[in-house]
PDB file of C-alpha atoms in Angstrom:
ATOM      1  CA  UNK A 294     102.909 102.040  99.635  1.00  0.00           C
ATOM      2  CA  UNK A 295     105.754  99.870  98.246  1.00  0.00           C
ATOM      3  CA  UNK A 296     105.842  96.366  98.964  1.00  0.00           C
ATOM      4  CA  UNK A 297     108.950  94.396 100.333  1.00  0.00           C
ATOM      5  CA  UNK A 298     111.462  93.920  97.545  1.00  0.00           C
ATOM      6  CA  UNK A 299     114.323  91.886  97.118  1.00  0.00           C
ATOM      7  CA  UNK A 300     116.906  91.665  94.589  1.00  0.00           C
ATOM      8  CA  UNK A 301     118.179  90.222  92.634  1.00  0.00           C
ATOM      9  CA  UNK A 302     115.386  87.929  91.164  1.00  0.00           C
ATOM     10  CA  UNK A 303     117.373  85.453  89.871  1.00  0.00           C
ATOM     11  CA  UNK A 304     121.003  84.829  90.615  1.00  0.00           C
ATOM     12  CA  UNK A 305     123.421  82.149  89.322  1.00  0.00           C
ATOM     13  CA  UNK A 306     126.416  81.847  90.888  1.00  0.00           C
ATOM     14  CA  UNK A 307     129.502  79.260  90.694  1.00  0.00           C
ATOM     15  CA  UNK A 308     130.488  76.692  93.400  1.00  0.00           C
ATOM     16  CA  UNK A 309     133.073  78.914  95.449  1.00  0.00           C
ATOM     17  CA  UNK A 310     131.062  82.158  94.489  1.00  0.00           C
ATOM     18  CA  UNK A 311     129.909  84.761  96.708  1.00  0.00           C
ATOM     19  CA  UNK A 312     126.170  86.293  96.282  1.00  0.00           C
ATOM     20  CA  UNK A 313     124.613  88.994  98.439  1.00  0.00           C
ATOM     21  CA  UNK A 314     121.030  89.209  98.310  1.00  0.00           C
ATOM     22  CA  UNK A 315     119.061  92.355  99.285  1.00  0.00           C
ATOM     23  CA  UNK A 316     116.138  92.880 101.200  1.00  0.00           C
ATOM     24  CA  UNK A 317     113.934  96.835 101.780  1.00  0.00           C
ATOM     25  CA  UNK A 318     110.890  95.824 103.778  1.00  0.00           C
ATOM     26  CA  UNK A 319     108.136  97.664 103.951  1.00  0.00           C
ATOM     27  CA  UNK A 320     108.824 101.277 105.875  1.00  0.00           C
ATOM     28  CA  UNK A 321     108.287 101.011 109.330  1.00  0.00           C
ATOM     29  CA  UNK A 322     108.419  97.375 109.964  1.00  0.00           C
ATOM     30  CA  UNK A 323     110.425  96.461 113.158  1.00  0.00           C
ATOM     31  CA  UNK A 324     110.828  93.093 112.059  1.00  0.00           C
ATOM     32  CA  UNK A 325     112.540  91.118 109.162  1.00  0.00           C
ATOM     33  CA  UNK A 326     112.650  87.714 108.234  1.00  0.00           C
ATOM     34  CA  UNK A 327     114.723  85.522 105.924  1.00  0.00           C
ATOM     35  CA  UNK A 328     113.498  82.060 104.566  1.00  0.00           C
ATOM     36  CA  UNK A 329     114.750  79.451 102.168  1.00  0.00           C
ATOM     37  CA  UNK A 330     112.623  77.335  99.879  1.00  0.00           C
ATOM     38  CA  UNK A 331     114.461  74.660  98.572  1.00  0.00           C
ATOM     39  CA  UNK A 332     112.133  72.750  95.685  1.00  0.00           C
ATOM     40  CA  UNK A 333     108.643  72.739  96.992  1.00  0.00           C
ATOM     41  CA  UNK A 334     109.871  71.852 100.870  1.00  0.00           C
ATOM     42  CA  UNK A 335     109.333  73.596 103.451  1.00  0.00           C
ATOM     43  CA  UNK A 336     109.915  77.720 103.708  1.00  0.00           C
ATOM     44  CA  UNK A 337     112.455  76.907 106.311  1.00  0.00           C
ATOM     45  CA  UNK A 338     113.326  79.727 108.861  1.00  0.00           C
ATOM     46  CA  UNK A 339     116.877  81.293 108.634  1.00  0.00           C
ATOM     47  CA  UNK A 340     116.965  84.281 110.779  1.00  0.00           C
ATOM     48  CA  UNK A 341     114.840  87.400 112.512  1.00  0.00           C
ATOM     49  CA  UNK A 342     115.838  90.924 112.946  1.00  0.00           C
ATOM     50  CA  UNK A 343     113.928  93.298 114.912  1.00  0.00           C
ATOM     51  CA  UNK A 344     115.404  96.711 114.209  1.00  0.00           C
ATOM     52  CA  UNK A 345     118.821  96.248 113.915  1.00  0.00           C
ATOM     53  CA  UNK A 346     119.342  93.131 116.183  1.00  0.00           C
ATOM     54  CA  UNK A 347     119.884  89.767 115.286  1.00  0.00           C
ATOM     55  CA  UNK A 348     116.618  88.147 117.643  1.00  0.00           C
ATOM     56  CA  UNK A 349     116.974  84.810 116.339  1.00  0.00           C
ATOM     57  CA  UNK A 350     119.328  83.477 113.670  1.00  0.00           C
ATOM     58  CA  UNK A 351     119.292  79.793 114.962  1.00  0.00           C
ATOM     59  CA  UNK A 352     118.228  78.887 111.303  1.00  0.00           C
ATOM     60  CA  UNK A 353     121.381  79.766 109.751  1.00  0.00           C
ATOM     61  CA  UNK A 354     122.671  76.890 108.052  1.00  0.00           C
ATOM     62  CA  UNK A 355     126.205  77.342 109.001  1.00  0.00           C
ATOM     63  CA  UNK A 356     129.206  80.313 109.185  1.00  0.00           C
ATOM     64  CA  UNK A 357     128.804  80.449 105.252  1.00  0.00           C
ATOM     65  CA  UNK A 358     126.140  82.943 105.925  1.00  0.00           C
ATOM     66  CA  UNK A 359     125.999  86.099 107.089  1.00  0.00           C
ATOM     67  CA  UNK A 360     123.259  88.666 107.787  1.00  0.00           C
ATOM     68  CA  UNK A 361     122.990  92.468 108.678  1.00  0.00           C
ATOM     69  CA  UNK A 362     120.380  94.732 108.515  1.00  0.00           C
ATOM     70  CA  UNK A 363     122.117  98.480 109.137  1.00  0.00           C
ATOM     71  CA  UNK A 364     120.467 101.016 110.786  1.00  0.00           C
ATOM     72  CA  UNK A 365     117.188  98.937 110.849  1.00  0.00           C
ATOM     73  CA  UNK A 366     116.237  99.599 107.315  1.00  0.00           C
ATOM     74  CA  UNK A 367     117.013  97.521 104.395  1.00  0.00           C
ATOM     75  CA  UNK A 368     119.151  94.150 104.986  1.00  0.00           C
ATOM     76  CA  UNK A 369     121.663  91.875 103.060  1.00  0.00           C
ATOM     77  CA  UNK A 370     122.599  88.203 103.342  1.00  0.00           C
ATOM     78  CA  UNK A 371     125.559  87.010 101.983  1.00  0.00           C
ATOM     79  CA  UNK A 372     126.606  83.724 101.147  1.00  0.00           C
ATOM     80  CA  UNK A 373     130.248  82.876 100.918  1.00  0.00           C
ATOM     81  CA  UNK A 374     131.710  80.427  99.717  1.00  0.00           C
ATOM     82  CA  UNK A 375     128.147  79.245  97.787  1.00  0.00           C
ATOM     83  CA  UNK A 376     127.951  75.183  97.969  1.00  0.00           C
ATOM     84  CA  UNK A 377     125.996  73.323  95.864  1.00  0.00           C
ATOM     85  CA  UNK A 378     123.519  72.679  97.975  1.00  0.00           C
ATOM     86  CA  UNK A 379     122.358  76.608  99.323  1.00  0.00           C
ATOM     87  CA  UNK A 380     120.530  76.616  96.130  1.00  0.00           C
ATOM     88  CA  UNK A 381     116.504  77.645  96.820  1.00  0.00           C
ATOM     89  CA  UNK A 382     114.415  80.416  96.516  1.00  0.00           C
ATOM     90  CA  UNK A 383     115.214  82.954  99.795  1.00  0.00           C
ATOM     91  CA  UNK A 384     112.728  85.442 100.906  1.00  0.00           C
ATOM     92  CA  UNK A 385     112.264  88.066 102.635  1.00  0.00           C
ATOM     93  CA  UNK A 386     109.303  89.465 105.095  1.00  0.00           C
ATOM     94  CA  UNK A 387     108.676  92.261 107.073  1.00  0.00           C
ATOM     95  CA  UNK A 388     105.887  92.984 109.987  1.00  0.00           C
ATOM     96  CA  UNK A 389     105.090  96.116 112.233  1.00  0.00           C
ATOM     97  CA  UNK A 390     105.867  95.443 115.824  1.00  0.00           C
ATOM     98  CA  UNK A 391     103.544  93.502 117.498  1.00  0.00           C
ATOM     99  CA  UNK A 392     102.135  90.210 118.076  1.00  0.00           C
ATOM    100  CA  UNK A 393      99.037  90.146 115.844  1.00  0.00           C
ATOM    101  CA  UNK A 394     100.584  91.443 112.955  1.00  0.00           C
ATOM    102  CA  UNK A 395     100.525  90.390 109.189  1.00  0.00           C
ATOM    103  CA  UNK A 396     104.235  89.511 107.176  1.00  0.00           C
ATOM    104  CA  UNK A 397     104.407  90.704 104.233  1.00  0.00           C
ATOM    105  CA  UNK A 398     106.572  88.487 101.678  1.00  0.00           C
ATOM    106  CA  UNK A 399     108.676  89.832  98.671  1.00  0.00           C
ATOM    107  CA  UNK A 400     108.958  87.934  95.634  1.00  0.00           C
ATOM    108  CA  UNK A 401     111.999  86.220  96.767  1.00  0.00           C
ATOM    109  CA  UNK A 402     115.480  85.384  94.799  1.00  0.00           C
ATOM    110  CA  UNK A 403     115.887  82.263  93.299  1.00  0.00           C
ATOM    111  CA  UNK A 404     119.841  81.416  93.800  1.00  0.00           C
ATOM    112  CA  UNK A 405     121.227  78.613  91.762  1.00  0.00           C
ATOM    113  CA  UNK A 406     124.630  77.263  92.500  1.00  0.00           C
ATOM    114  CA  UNK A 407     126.593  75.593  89.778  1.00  0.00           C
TER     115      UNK A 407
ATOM    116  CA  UNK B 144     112.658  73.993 118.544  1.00  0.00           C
ATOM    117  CA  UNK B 145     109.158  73.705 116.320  1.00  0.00           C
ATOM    118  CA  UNK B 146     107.221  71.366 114.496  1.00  0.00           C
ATOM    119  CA  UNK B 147     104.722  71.424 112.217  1.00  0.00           C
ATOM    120  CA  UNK B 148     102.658  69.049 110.691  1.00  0.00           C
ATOM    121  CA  UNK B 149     100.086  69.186 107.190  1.00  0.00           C
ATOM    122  CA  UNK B 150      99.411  66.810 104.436  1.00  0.00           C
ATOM    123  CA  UNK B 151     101.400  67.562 101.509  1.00  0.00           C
ATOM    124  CA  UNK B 152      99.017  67.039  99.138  1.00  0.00           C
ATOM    125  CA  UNK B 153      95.232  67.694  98.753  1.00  0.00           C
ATOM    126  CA  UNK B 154      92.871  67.311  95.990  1.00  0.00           C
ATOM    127  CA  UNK B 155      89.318  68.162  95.421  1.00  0.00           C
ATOM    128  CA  UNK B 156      86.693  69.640  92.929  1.00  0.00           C
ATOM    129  CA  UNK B 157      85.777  72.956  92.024  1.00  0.00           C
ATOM    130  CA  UNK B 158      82.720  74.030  94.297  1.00  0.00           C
ATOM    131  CA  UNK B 159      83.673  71.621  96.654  1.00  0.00           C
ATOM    132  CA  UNK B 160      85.104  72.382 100.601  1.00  0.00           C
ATOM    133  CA  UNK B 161      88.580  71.808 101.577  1.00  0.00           C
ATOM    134  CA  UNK B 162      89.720  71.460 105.056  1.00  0.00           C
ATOM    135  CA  UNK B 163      93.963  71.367 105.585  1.00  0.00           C
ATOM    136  CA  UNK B 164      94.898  70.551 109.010  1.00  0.00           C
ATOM    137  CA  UNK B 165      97.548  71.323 111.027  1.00  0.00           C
ATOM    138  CA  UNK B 166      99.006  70.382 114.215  1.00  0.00           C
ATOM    139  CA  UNK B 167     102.200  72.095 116.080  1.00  0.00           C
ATOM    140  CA  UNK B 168     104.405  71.308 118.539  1.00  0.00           C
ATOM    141  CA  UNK B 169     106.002  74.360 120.342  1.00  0.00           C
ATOM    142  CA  UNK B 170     106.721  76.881 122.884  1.00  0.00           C
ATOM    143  CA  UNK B 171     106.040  80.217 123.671  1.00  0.00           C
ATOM    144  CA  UNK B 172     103.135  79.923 121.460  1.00  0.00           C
ATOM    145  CA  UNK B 173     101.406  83.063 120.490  1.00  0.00           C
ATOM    146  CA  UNK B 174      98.869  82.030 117.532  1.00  0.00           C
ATOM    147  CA  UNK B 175      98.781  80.579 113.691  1.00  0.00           C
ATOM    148  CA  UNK B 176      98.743  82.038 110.656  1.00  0.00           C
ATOM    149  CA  UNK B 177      97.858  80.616 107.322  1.00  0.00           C
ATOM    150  CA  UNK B 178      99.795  81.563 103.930  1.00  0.00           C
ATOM    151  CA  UNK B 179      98.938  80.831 100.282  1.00  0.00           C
ATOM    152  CA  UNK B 180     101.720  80.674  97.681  1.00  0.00           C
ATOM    153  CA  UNK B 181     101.402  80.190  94.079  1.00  0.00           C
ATOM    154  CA  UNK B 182     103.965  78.951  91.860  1.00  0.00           C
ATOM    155  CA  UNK B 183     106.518  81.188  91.475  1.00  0.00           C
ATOM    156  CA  UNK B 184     105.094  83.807  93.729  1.00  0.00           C
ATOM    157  CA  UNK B 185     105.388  85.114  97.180  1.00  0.00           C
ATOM    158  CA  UNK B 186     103.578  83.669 100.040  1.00  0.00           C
ATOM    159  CA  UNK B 187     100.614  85.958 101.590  1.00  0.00           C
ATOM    160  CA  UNK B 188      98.640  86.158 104.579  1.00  0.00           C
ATOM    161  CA  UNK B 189      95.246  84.311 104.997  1.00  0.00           C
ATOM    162  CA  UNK B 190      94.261  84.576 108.035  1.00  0.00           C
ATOM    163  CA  UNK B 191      96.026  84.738 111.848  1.00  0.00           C
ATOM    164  CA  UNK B 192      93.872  82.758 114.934  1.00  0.00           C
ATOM    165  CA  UNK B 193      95.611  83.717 118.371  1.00  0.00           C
ATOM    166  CA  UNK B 194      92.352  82.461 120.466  1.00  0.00           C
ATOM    167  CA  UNK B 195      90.433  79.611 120.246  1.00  0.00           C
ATOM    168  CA  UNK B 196      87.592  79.026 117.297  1.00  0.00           C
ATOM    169  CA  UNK B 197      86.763  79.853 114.264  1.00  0.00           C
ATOM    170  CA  UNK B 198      87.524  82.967 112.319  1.00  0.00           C
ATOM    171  CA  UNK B 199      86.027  83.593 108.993  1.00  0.00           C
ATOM    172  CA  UNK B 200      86.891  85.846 105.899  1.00  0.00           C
ATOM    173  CA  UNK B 201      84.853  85.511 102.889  1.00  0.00           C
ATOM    174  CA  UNK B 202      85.403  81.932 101.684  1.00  0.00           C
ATOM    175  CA  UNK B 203      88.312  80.835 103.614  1.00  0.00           C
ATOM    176  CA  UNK B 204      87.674  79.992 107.417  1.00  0.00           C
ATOM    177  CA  UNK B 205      90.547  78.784 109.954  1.00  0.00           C
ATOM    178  CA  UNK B 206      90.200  77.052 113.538  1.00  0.00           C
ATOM    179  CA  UNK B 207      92.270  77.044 116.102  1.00  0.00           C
ATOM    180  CA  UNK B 208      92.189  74.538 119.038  1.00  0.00           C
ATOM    181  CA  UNK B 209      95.233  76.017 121.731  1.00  0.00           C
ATOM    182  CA  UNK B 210      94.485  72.482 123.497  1.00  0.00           C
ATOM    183  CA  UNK B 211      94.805  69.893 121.408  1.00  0.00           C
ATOM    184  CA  UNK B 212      97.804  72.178 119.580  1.00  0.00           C
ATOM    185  CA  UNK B 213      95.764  71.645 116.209  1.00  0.00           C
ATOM    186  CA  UNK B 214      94.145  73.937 113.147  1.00  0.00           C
ATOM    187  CA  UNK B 215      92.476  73.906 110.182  1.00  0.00           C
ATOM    188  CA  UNK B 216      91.990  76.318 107.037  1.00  0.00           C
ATOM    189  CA  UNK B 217      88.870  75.752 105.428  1.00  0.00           C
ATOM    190  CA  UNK B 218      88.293  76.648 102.230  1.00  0.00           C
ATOM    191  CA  UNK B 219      84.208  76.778 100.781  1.00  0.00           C
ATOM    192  CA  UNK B 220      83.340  77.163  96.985  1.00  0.00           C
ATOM    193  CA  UNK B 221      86.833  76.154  95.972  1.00  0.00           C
ATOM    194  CA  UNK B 222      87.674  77.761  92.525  1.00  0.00           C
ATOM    195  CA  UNK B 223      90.220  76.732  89.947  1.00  0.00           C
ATOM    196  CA  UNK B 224      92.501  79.862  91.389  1.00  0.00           C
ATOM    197  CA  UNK B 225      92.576  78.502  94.719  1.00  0.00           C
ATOM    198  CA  UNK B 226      95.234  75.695  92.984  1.00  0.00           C
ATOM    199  CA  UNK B 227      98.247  76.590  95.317  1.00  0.00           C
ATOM    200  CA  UNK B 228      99.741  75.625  98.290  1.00  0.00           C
ATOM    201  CA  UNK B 229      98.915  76.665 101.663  1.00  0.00           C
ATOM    202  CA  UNK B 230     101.389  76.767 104.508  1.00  0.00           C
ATOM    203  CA  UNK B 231     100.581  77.184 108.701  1.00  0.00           C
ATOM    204  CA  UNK B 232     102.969  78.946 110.527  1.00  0.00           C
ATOM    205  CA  UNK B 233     102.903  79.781 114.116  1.00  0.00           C
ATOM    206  CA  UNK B 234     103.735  82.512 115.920  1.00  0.00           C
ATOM    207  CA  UNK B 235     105.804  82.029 118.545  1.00  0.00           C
ATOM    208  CA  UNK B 236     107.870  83.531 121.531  1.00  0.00           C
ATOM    209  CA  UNK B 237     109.912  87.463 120.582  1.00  0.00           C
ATOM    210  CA  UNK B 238     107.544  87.056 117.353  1.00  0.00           C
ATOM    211  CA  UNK B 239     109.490  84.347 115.622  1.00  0.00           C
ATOM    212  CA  UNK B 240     107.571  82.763 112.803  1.00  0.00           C
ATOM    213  CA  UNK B 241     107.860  79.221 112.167  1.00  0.00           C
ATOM    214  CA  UNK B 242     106.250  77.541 108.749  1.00  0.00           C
ATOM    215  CA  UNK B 243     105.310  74.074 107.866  1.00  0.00           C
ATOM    216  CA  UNK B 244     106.311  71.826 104.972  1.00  0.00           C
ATOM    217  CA  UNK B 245     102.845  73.335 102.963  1.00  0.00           C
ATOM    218  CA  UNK B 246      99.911  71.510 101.227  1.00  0.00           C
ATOM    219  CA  UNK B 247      99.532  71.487  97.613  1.00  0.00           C
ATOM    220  CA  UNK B 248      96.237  71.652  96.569  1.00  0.00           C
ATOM    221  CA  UNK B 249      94.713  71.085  92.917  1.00  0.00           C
ATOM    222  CA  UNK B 250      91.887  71.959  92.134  1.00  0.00           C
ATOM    223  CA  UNK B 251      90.200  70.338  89.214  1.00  0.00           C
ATOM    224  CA  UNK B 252      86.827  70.924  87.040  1.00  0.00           C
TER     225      UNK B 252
END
């Protein structure tokens, strides 16, 4: 069974810029998260789908940012205009639906902003 | 909102026993899970306590006290692979999940 994967890996991007990062959790998982890691802090929250819903996207930084997750499947946040300072590692996790479940973390892409 | 609370950094000895604590301040609690990430790598799942006590998997134990808000991840005959940092995260109301800052802990010979 395939892992979550995100891509790209890497990204660097200019000031101004505009970067979509990709997310395909694992089949079946009702629920998708996005975090930020910026240089060994904290893997701060940014938002939770379940399905296609939005259940919680209090963590996003500001209107800069924009999730979607389409038809419950695979999901994209895009960053426009990229600042200097939304430069981090962002990652992605899926669960099944449920309370006692495990998340499941891809490898994350590590945006830079010049 | 959430907060979390771990030391940031932790060192000890290989063979040695680790405990990282963890207290929380939240609602709509549901339970807390640990997470291990090494560098450059993707956090992954230790170990979940939604009731009170101790739950054990192979070397690595966590504790969870619902009362006093409060947890630990233990970790027994540390190895020189265990070098990483470990984050609690809690579980929380519509099955939000909420991480702290993460300990870094070294291991050394």
């Amino acid at each position: 069974e395939a892992g979550v994967t995100q891509f790209p890996s890497h990204s660097v991007i200019e000031k101004g810029q505009t970067v979509t990062l990709r997310c395909d959790p694992i089949s079946g998982h009702d629920n998708l998260y996005w975090y930020r890691r910026v240089m060994g802090k904290e893997i701060k929250f940014l938002l939770h789908f379940v399905k296609e819903s939005k259940q919680d996207e209090s963590g996003m930084p500001n209107n800069r940012f924009l999730a979607e997750r389409t038809g419950g499947t695979y999901s994209t946040l895009k960053v426009q205009p990229a600042e200097l300072e939304d430069s981090g590692v962002y990652f992605c996790a899926s669960s099944q639906a449920g309370r006692n479940t495990e998340a499941f973390f891809g490898q994350g892409t590590r945006l830079t902003v010049v | 909102g959430q907060s979390l609370e771990q030391p940031s950094e932790v060192t000890a000895v290989e063979g040695a026993i680790v405990q990282i604590n963890c207290t929380y301040q939240t609602s709509g609690f549901y339970g807390l899970s640990w997470y291990q990430q090494h560098d450059g790598g993707a956090p992954t799942f230790l170990s979940y306590n939604a009731l009170d006590g101790l739950e054990e998997t192979g070397r690595f134990s966590s504790f969870l006290s619902r009362s006093d808000s409060y947890g630990y991840l233990l970790l027994q005959e540390l190895q020189m692979k265990d070098s990483a940092s470990y984050f609690c995260a809690v579980r929380v109301l519509n099955n939000d999940m909420r991480f702290g800052a993460g300990t870094r802990l070294t291991v050394k010979p």
